[in-house]
XYZ file of C-alpha atoms in Angstrom:
610
model
C -32.143 25.335 4.931
C -31.306 22.706 2.312
C -31.273 19.183 3.783
C -28.110 17.035 3.713
C -29.910 14.727 1.284
C -29.849 17.487 -1.356
C -26.226 18.603 -0.902
C -23.620 17.669 -3.505
C -20.810 18.796 -1.202
C -20.109 21.156 1.678
C -20.106 24.038 -0.774
C -22.935 23.075 -3.121
C -26.578 23.087 -2.021
C -29.132 21.801 -4.504
C -32.786 22.824 -4.775
C -34.517 20.690 -7.460
C -37.226 22.721 -9.173
C -40.337 22.152 -11.217
C -40.184 24.714 -13.999
C -43.198 26.971 -14.458
C -44.507 26.676 -10.889
C -45.254 29.718 -8.747
C -45.124 27.602 -5.572
C -41.588 26.444 -6.390
C -40.552 29.992 -7.347
C -41.643 31.140 -3.872
C -39.632 28.280 -2.346
C -36.506 29.331 -4.293
C -36.881 32.922 -3.132
C -37.253 31.794 0.507
C -34.119 29.671 0.266
C -32.088 32.531 -1.171
C -33.338 34.812 1.618
C -32.386 32.338 4.347
C -29.133 31.002 2.905
C -25.849 32.882 2.941
C -24.945 32.108 -0.677
C -22.353 33.865 -2.783
C -23.193 32.177 -6.112
C -26.287 30.970 -7.930
C -25.821 28.266 -10.604
C -28.574 27.704 -13.179
C -29.050 25.082 -15.940
C -28.741 27.471 -18.906
C -25.903 27.948 -21.437
C -23.462 30.812 -20.876
C -23.983 32.341 -24.335
C -27.525 33.289 -23.349
C -26.527 34.865 -20.016
C -26.255 38.528 -21.182
C -29.636 38.456 -22.934
C -31.365 36.638 -20.065
C -30.108 39.117 -17.466
C -31.087 42.025 -19.734
C -34.593 40.625 -20.234
C -35.041 40.167 -16.466
C -34.540 43.931 -16.082
C -37.840 44.481 -17.954
C -39.988 42.273 -15.718
C -42.963 42.197 -15.218
C -43.014 42.604 -19.015
C -42.987 38.983 -20.219
C -40.277 38.294 -22.794
C -38.374 35.374 -24.283
C -34.723 34.930 -25.179
C -34.786 33.121 -28.531
C -31.960 31.043 -29.991
C -32.751 29.798 -33.539
C -31.260 26.527 -34.731
C -28.497 26.815 -37.377
C -30.642 24.746 -39.735
C -33.445 27.318 -39.560
C -36.019 24.590 -38.881
C -36.772 25.510 -35.293
C -35.690 27.441 -32.234
C -35.284 27.170 -28.480
C -36.137 29.889 -25.990
C -35.723 30.847 -22.350
C -39.076 32.016 -20.908
C -38.602 35.171 -18.811
C -41.578 34.235 -16.673
C -41.970 35.657 -13.134
C -43.211 32.257 -11.952
C -40.243 30.336 -13.368
C -38.134 29.247 -10.362
C -34.866 29.752 -12.270
C -35.918 33.240 -13.414
C -37.104 34.072 -9.865
C -33.672 33.024 -8.566
C -31.824 35.077 -11.185
C -34.045 38.077 -10.436
C -33.195 37.834 -6.743
C -29.492 37.378 -7.438
C -29.424 40.381 -9.768
C -31.082 42.582 -7.147
C -28.729 41.386 -4.381
C -25.634 41.592 -6.641
C -24.941 37.903 -6.180
C -22.659 36.077 -8.592
C -24.531 34.091 -11.248
C -23.155 31.182 -13.293
C -24.798 29.618 -16.374
C -23.430 26.067 -16.499
C -25.424 24.142 -19.113
C -23.924 22.641 -22.264
C -23.974 24.764 -25.420
C -26.185 22.918 -27.934
C -27.303 24.035 -31.364
C -30.509 21.975 -31.185
C -31.987 21.644 -27.706
C -33.820 18.405 -26.840
C -36.207 18.980 -23.897
C -37.178 16.300 -21.396
C -40.386 16.301 -19.420
C -42.628 13.960 -17.475
C -45.909 13.906 -15.583
C -44.976 14.933 -12.060
C -46.853 15.465 -8.762
C -48.479 18.804 -8.076
C -45.900 21.180 -6.500
C -48.625 22.450 -4.150
C -47.555 19.501 -1.976
C -44.479 21.554 -1.038
C -46.762 23.551 1.303
C -46.736 20.550 3.652
C -43.932 18.278 2.399
C -40.246 19.295 2.654
C -38.349 19.534 -0.622
C -36.069 16.609 0.263
C -39.032 14.283 0.904
C -40.784 15.485 -2.246
C -37.624 14.825 -4.309
C -36.986 11.448 -2.692
C -40.569 10.306 -3.339
C -40.207 11.048 -7.055
C -36.731 9.555 -7.378
C -37.825 5.934 -8.145
C -39.944 7.112 -11.080
C -37.241 9.204 -12.793
C -35.853 7.558 -15.962
C -32.074 7.409 -16.331
C -30.856 9.383 -19.381
C -29.712 7.113 -22.236
C -25.931 6.874 -22.590
C -24.411 9.593 -24.802
C -27.808 11.228 -25.314
C -27.934 15.014 -25.246
C -29.387 14.921 -21.741
C -26.552 12.640 -20.577
C -23.975 15.013 -22.095
C -25.616 18.019 -20.449
C -25.671 16.234 -17.081
C -21.939 15.471 -17.290
C -21.087 19.015 -18.399
C -23.036 20.599 -15.536
C -21.329 18.234 -13.053
C -17.932 19.384 -14.332
C -18.939 23.061 -14.122
C -19.972 22.567 -10.494
C -16.533 21.189 -9.689
C -15.023 24.261 -11.323
C -17.260 26.646 -9.353
C -16.168 25.079 -6.066
C -12.723 26.537 -6.661
C -14.069 30.114 -6.736
C -17.061 30.238 -4.351
C -17.719 29.257 -0.752
C -21.469 28.574 -0.917
C -23.300 27.745 -4.146
C -27.009 27.177 -4.696
C -27.767 25.082 -7.778
C -31.297 24.985 -9.321
C -31.473 21.866 -11.546
C -34.642 20.360 -12.918
C -36.324 17.808 -10.684
C -35.831 15.299 -13.526
C -32.045 15.812 -13.722
C -30.714 16.442 -10.217
C -29.940 12.796 -9.208
C -28.029 12.126 -12.447
C -26.031 15.347 -12.092
C -25.206 14.271 -8.519
C -24.093 10.861 -9.757
C -21.889 12.379 -12.468
C -20.506 14.893 -9.952
C -19.531 12.223 -7.431
C -18.031 9.898 -10.050
C -16.225 12.759 -11.842
C -17.274 11.496 -15.251
C -15.803 12.729 -18.498
C -17.541 15.800 -19.837
C -18.213 16.859 -23.460
C -17.042 20.127 -25.014
C -19.450 22.867 -25.990
C -20.751 22.798 -29.555
C -19.321 25.527 -31.756
C -21.999 27.268 -33.787
C -23.340 30.738 -34.378
C -26.943 31.887 -34.498
C -28.106 35.429 -33.726
C -30.039 35.158 -30.447
C -32.560 37.876 -29.618
C -35.091 39.049 -27.038
C -38.762 39.232 -28.032
C -41.834 40.461 -26.177
C -44.584 37.867 -25.927
C -47.948 39.111 -27.259
C -50.327 39.424 -24.318
C -53.132 37.498 -26.031
C -50.836 34.441 -26.315
C -49.460 34.389 -22.758
C -51.603 31.363 -21.894
C -49.410 29.277 -24.233
C -46.184 30.688 -22.780
C -46.431 31.066 -19.002
C -46.189 28.216 -16.521
C -49.056 29.530 -14.393
C -52.246 31.113 -15.691
C -51.581 34.711 -16.844
C -54.082 36.068 -14.294
C -52.412 34.166 -11.436
C -48.961 35.241 -12.650
C -50.167 38.851 -12.496
C -51.287 38.279 -8.892
C -47.779 37.069 -7.989
C -46.345 40.249 -9.503
C -48.896 42.414 -7.707
C -48.059 40.761 -4.381
C -44.354 41.321 -5.048
C -44.842 45.034 -5.692
C -47.131 45.581 -2.681
C -45.197 43.236 -0.319
C -48.317 41.140 0.245
C -47.990 37.434 1.126
C -47.986 35.153 -1.917
C -47.422 31.719 -0.383
C -50.987 30.541 -1.135
C -51.666 32.330 -4.427
C -51.809 29.078 -6.384
C -55.189 28.498 -4.673
C -56.274 31.973 -3.566
C -55.431 33.286 -7.036
C -57.855 30.809 -8.591
C -60.606 31.970 -6.213
C -59.951 35.610 -7.105
C -59.983 34.694 -10.805
C -63.448 33.153 -10.486
C -64.822 36.089 -8.489
C -63.519 38.588 -11.055
C -64.984 36.499 -13.892
C -68.337 36.365 -12.061
C -68.400 40.150 -11.573
C -67.598 40.763 -15.244
C -70.221 38.282 -16.336
C -72.956 39.668 -14.119
C -72.206 43.284 -15.061
C -72.756 42.334 -18.699
C -76.041 40.541 -18.010
C -78.065 43.769 -17.949
C -79.418 43.507 -14.438
C -79.672 39.735 -14.014
C -77.402 39.503 -10.968
C -78.863 36.515 -9.135
C -77.443 33.787 -11.335
C -74.333 32.823 -9.369
C -75.483 33.017 -5.773
C -73.007 32.261 -2.966
C -74.577 28.827 -2.610
C -74.157 28.036 -6.308
C -70.612 29.406 -6.227
C -69.893 26.997 -3.376
C -71.223 24.143 -5.520
C -68.947 25.318 -8.344
C -65.828 25.228 -6.157
C -66.810 21.817 -4.800
C -67.207 20.567 -8.375
C -63.778 22.012 -9.285
C -62.265 20.265 -6.268
C -63.776 16.905 -7.242
C -62.622 17.197 -10.858
C -59.138 18.167 -9.663
C -58.887 15.169 -7.346
C -60.119 12.856 -10.115
C -57.238 14.195 -12.215
C -54.842 13.312 -9.342
C -53.930 16.940 -8.759
C -54.145 19.368 -5.839
C -54.605 22.577 -7.837
C -57.016 22.917 -10.777
C -55.856 23.542 -14.323
C -57.578 25.845 -16.824
C -59.541 23.012 -18.446
C -61.037 22.015 -15.078
C -62.016 25.601 -14.234
C -63.688 26.202 -17.587
C -65.397 22.805 -17.722
C -66.908 23.321 -14.260
C -67.965 26.868 -15.216
C -69.766 25.524 -18.275
C -71.604 22.882 -16.258
C -72.645 25.263 -13.457
C -73.130 28.630 -15.177
C -73.366 27.902 -18.898
C -71.229 28.760 -21.911
C -71.207 32.506 -21.316
C -69.820 32.174 -17.795
C -67.257 29.612 -18.994
C -66.085 32.061 -21.666
C -65.743 34.780 -19.024
C -63.607 32.463 -16.888
C -61.451 31.651 -19.905
C -60.987 35.291 -20.916
C -60.244 36.352 -17.326
C -57.647 33.583 -16.957
C -55.906 34.889 -20.098
C -55.771 38.468 -18.795
C -52.490 39.850 -17.454
C -53.658 42.854 -15.379
C -50.268 44.313 -14.455
C -49.082 47.822 -15.188
C -45.551 47.922 -16.622
C -43.375 49.753 -19.081
C -43.458 47.905 -22.434
C -40.163 46.247 -23.305
C -38.511 47.775 -26.437
C -38.449 44.510 -28.421
C -40.370 43.088 -31.328
C -43.370 40.900 -30.514
C -43.640 37.159 -30.875
C -46.919 35.235 -30.882
C -46.890 31.953 -29.024
C -48.888 28.847 -29.902
C -48.847 25.153 -29.021
C -45.215 24.095 -29.541
C -44.728 26.793 -32.170
C -44.327 30.561 -32.356
C -44.388 33.404 -34.862
C -40.868 34.763 -34.284
C -39.659 38.223 -35.353
C -37.736 37.888 -38.594
C -38.082 34.077 -38.615
C -41.768 33.404 -39.214
C -43.687 30.482 -37.719
C -41.308 27.819 -36.391
C -41.467 24.881 -33.965
C -40.063 25.996 -30.607
C -38.982 24.274 -27.393
C -38.415 25.769 -23.966
C -35.016 25.460 -22.280
C -36.882 25.432 -18.954
C -39.619 22.910 -19.765
C -42.381 22.367 -17.224
C -44.283 19.131 -16.568
C -45.923 17.441 -19.537
C -49.321 18.830 -20.425
C -52.151 17.703 -22.655
C -54.546 19.869 -24.674
C -58.191 18.828 -24.633
C -61.091 20.186 -26.699
C -64.003 21.917 -25.001
C -66.894 23.209 -27.100
C -68.088 26.708 -26.161
C -70.373 29.042 -28.094
C -68.819 32.518 -28.147
C -70.586 35.851 -28.489
C -70.697 36.987 -32.153
C -68.317 39.797 -33.193
C -69.946 43.239 -33.742
C -69.647 43.136 -37.548
C -71.420 39.782 -37.694
C -74.208 41.070 -35.433
C -74.579 44.098 -37.692
C -74.990 41.870 -40.739
C -77.601 39.758 -38.971
C -79.487 42.896 -37.944
C -79.621 44.099 -41.551
C -81.026 40.722 -42.656
C -83.846 40.732 -40.051
C -87.403 40.607 -41.437
C -89.632 42.593 -39.001
C -92.818 40.819 -40.208
C -91.738 37.294 -39.221
C -91.303 36.499 -35.535
C -91.800 33.417 -33.428
C -90.581 31.940 -30.161
C -88.210 29.069 -29.429
C -90.177 25.950 -28.335
C -87.614 24.881 -25.695
C -88.081 28.171 -23.858
C -91.849 28.050 -24.319
C -92.035 24.671 -22.605
C -89.824 25.853 -19.739
C -91.730 29.020 -18.935
C -95.142 27.380 -19.457
C -94.183 24.717 -16.926
C -93.201 27.421 -14.434
C -96.401 29.369 -15.151
C -98.479 26.250 -14.455
C -96.669 25.724 -11.166
C -97.282 29.342 -10.105
C -100.940 29.150 -11.108
C -101.373 26.073 -8.899
C -99.714 27.883 -5.993
C -102.022 30.866 -6.481
C -105.033 28.549 -6.520
C -103.895 27.022 -3.221
C -103.439 30.479 -1.661
C -106.910 31.437 -2.850
C -108.381 28.478 -0.984
C -106.280 29.172 2.124
C -107.833 32.629 2.420
C -111.261 31.009 2.894
C -110.145 28.541 5.577
C -111.732 28.795 9.037
C -110.915 27.179 12.397
C -113.172 25.565 14.981
C -112.899 23.439 18.091
C -112.411 19.733 17.604
C -115.578 17.727 18.280
C -115.961 14.560 16.228
C -113.837 15.048 13.084
C -110.418 16.517 12.277
C -111.921 17.745 8.959
C -109.072 19.202 6.842
C -106.404 18.819 9.535
C -105.334 20.220 12.875
C -104.826 23.964 12.973
C -101.506 24.103 14.827
C -101.407 27.894 15.074
C -104.871 28.223 16.622
C -104.265 25.256 18.935
C -101.075 26.829 20.312
C -102.793 30.187 20.678
C -105.396 28.527 22.949
C -103.023 26.104 24.649
C -104.032 27.370 28.067
C -107.593 26.193 27.499
C -106.624 22.656 26.576
C -108.830 22.711 23.446
C -107.799 21.281 20.087
C -108.642 23.242 16.950
C -109.157 21.918 13.431
C -109.444 23.766 10.148
C -111.984 23.506 7.382
C -111.162 24.663 3.859
C -114.332 25.080 1.772
C -114.242 24.521 -1.985
C -112.864 27.552 -3.793
C -115.143 29.497 -6.031
C -113.580 30.301 -9.375
C -109.943 29.915 -10.313
C -106.910 31.689 -11.732
C -106.954 32.362 -15.450
C -104.315 35.096 -15.713
C -100.901 35.218 -14.029
C -98.822 38.410 -14.195
C -95.024 38.437 -13.668
C -93.371 41.783 -12.920
C -89.595 41.335 -12.797
C -88.485 44.971 -12.709
C -90.455 47.563 -10.714
C -90.441 50.391 -11.620
C -89.751 49.517 -15.244
C -87.729 51.934 -17.393
C -89.612 52.600 -20.680
C -86.326 53.324 -22.473
C -84.849 50.010 -21.393
C -87.923 47.917 -22.211
C -88.583 49.159 -25.724
C -90.056 45.936 -27.112
C -93.774 45.572 -26.285
C -95.993 43.056 -27.975
C -98.750 40.437 -27.654
C -98.058 36.831 -28.668
C -100.822 34.346 -29.434
C -100.624 30.654 -28.689
C -99.609 28.258 -31.473
C -101.494 25.339 -29.878
C -103.807 24.597 -26.970
C -100.979 23.857 -24.502
C -99.552 27.397 -24.766
C -100.796 30.619 -23.206
C -101.589 33.914 -24.849
C -99.057 36.376 -23.489
C -98.515 40.116 -23.392
C -95.068 41.411 -22.523
C -92.589 44.242 -22.369
C -88.898 43.415 -22.701
C -85.540 44.705 -23.897
C -85.122 45.131 -27.641
C -83.998 41.774 -29.063
C -82.662 43.455 -32.218
C -79.834 44.944 -30.162
C -78.660 41.517 -28.963
C -78.516 39.104 -31.897
C -76.828 35.805 -31.012
C -77.215 34.096 -34.380
C -78.628 34.596 -37.877
C -82.305 35.310 -37.284
C -81.981 34.798 -33.500
C -82.430 37.704 -31.059
C -82.240 37.670 -27.287
C -84.211 39.829 -24.850
C -84.971 40.059 -21.138
C -88.538 40.217 -19.871
C -89.421 43.253 -17.767
C -92.977 42.017 -17.275
C -95.288 39.439 -18.862
C -98.790 38.059 -18.317
C -100.085 34.584 -19.224
C -103.681 33.980 -20.264
C -104.678 30.290 -20.088
C -106.681 28.688 -21.660
C -105.467 30.703 -24.648
C -107.739 32.835 -26.800
C -107.381 35.600 -29.347
C -107.157 39.095 -27.860
C -106.271 42.453 -29.424
C -102.748 43.814 -28.994
C -102.708 45.075 -25.413
C -100.397 47.990 -26.265
C -102.824 49.524 -28.757
C -106.227 48.313 -27.448
C -108.373 51.449 -26.757
C -110.545 49.565 -24.255
C -107.706 49.386 -21.724
C -107.843 52.304 -19.255
C -105.218 55.005 -19.517
C -102.215 54.180 -17.316
C -98.948 55.860 -16.323
C -96.411 53.002 -16.300
C -95.628 49.808 -18.192
C -96.551 47.695 -15.144
C -99.969 49.343 -14.841
C -100.653 48.845 -18.555
C -99.804 45.156 -18.278
C -101.946 44.761 -15.157
C -104.867 46.622 -16.747
C -104.747 44.292 -19.773
C -104.582 41.230 -17.502
C -107.551 42.459 -15.416
C -109.580 43.289 -18.518
C -109.091 39.910 -20.214
C -109.365 37.698 -17.122
C -112.583 35.695 -17.050
C -112.105 34.959 -13.339
C -112.380 37.397 -10.466
C -108.821 36.821 -9.151
C -105.586 37.675 -10.989
C -102.263 36.411 -9.580
C -99.427 38.961 -9.519
C -95.839 37.854 -8.922
C -93.831 40.991 -8.112
C -90.674 41.932 -6.193
C -92.577 44.512 -4.108
C -95.937 44.678 -2.291
C -98.988 45.559 -4.364
C -99.210 49.313 -4.873
C -102.349 51.284 -4.026
C -102.708 52.366 -7.674
C -102.749 48.708 -8.750
C -105.480 47.884 -6.212
C -107.567 50.859 -7.356
C -107.199 49.687 -10.949
C -108.401 46.199 -9.954
C -111.447 47.590 -8.087
C -112.274 49.772 -11.073
C -112.400 46.694 -13.316
C -114.225 44.555 -10.725
C -111.326 42.171 -10.013
C -109.025 41.280 -7.128
C -105.233 40.916 -7.123
C -103.577 37.971 -5.398
C -99.943 38.801 -4.574
C -97.100 36.259 -4.526
C -93.618 37.663 -3.680
C -91.019 37.135 -6.384
C -88.475 36.352 -3.643
C -90.294 33.063 -3.024
C -88.562 31.678 -6.120
C -84.861 31.127 -6.786
C -83.110 34.203 -8.178
C -81.133 32.020 -10.589
C -84.305 30.383 -11.897
C -85.959 33.786 -12.355
C -82.921 35.061 -14.266
C -83.089 32.010 -16.523
C -86.818 32.449 -17.158
C -86.426 36.138 -17.950
C -84.376 35.329 -21.048
C -86.453 35.045 -24.216
C -85.136 34.292 -27.706
C -87.020 35.639 -30.720
C -86.630 33.769 -34.012
C -87.058 35.346 -37.433
C -89.364 32.655 -38.827
C -90.211 29.075 -37.932
C -87.476 27.696 -40.198
C -84.893 29.211 -37.825
C -85.948 26.647 -35.208
C -84.093 23.965 -37.172
C -80.680 25.443 -36.315
C -81.363 27.754 -33.354
C -79.887 25.322 -30.810
C -76.462 25.688 -32.454
C -76.365 29.411 -31.595
C -78.331 29.684 -28.343
C -75.756 29.351 -25.573
C -76.389 27.385 -22.427
C -77.387 29.889 -19.737
């Protein structure tokens, strides 16, 4: 129940609220459940009461009660937001048939007041009275005869009036105003009269794509509060659990659109992401992350595309409801496109804590019409790679080739009893196997004969010929690059910039040192094969100058592949694809194709961080 510290009198309990907070809205609902109140007083003017109560009937459809200024230069509005504590209280009172009183001063031009306040998530552990008392020294006193001072004195008078009619009253003032209303109430200060003016107020539905500028919580989290309300699920921790669900939904959407590359955000990397979000949140002196923090961390951990998915998911409002029969308004930053009024500056009559808007550069996916235009401009006779990707995959190929060389030497190693020299090191396995004899065994690795000239990567086995429609052979531009043969998705169906296509490797082989070879997909010397993987392997075996060919594949070597190698007088050395990080493999599978070398000068502006 409300602490004595927050009572104005024996009949008036006060619950200071932070507008736009789901945590505080839950606290208001709990207080109304526990308390035996017969009246709810809210800091809104009485002229807006009929429209506000009507708009609440249409929740969870998000609406606004708009009151234009007589001058026509702006407007104020009451956000009918499920996570607004005042609206949550009115919704409860309407359902329970509790008396409701709107006690704010009637003003033709509303002047909002806001401040940077502590995160209301602290209310999970700190009682409301302690939270309010801790903030009290930092609250500025309203200037004498200012609009806020007049509103404070009017609300104090209205509370005195309500005491004559009701036994128990719950008042929901702003956390910024409650001590000054208390002071005016106790001192019985003079109160101003309502302003007399007329403007046609109206209800408008807020366009769903602009809810992020209107709601106190993220639209996705607000939808979770509404879902929990309809299913009677607990919602006390949704300010945190809702953020986790948002990220998981964004990850699923992102991975489903990545055409099979599902290893990018592993559980371990997702844990790093949440740890990064936590650190950024604490650096911002908050307990719950804001949208900027979530998107910034997503960009750093998963790249621009994942960050855009987080942003779009946060803006979603996945709730089923009957559309409200009102005209739509589009909300922006401190302005709105109002029905019949046009674009005007607007202020909320239930303003939340002060917020700041910060820029964050993200590279979005091109719209379909733009991609179509780029596809029509593509010259099929001019193709080249992007050097940044070439360097990355060549570095990985070199690393794999060195590993294969080491495995080739390990196959020739032999063990013997220790006599006078440890040779190439103690053979731990053989020593333990003969522990009962007390002998020590050492290993000797003779010099390897030959090396690894060709490395084959098979990412998708079996490969779908319809999916991997692009098959080609690329020759090295300089001595530090390999000659490669590949099959991949069609880059012309995924254009990310003018003259920039994106594809995913299904399989690729690297021939180093590079040399000119015929196109492996039309070379008649290559034996007839049944699958794309076998064709790639046959080309690699044919053009390898060394006896061994390294094959990195997600499955064991098939018998048909071994027969093909014996037929061409070569041997296959298998390295499991699972030995390498799934996220790294997904990154390496992406290849960008440029329509001419001049495209390299601006390609970085369109190729998103992955």
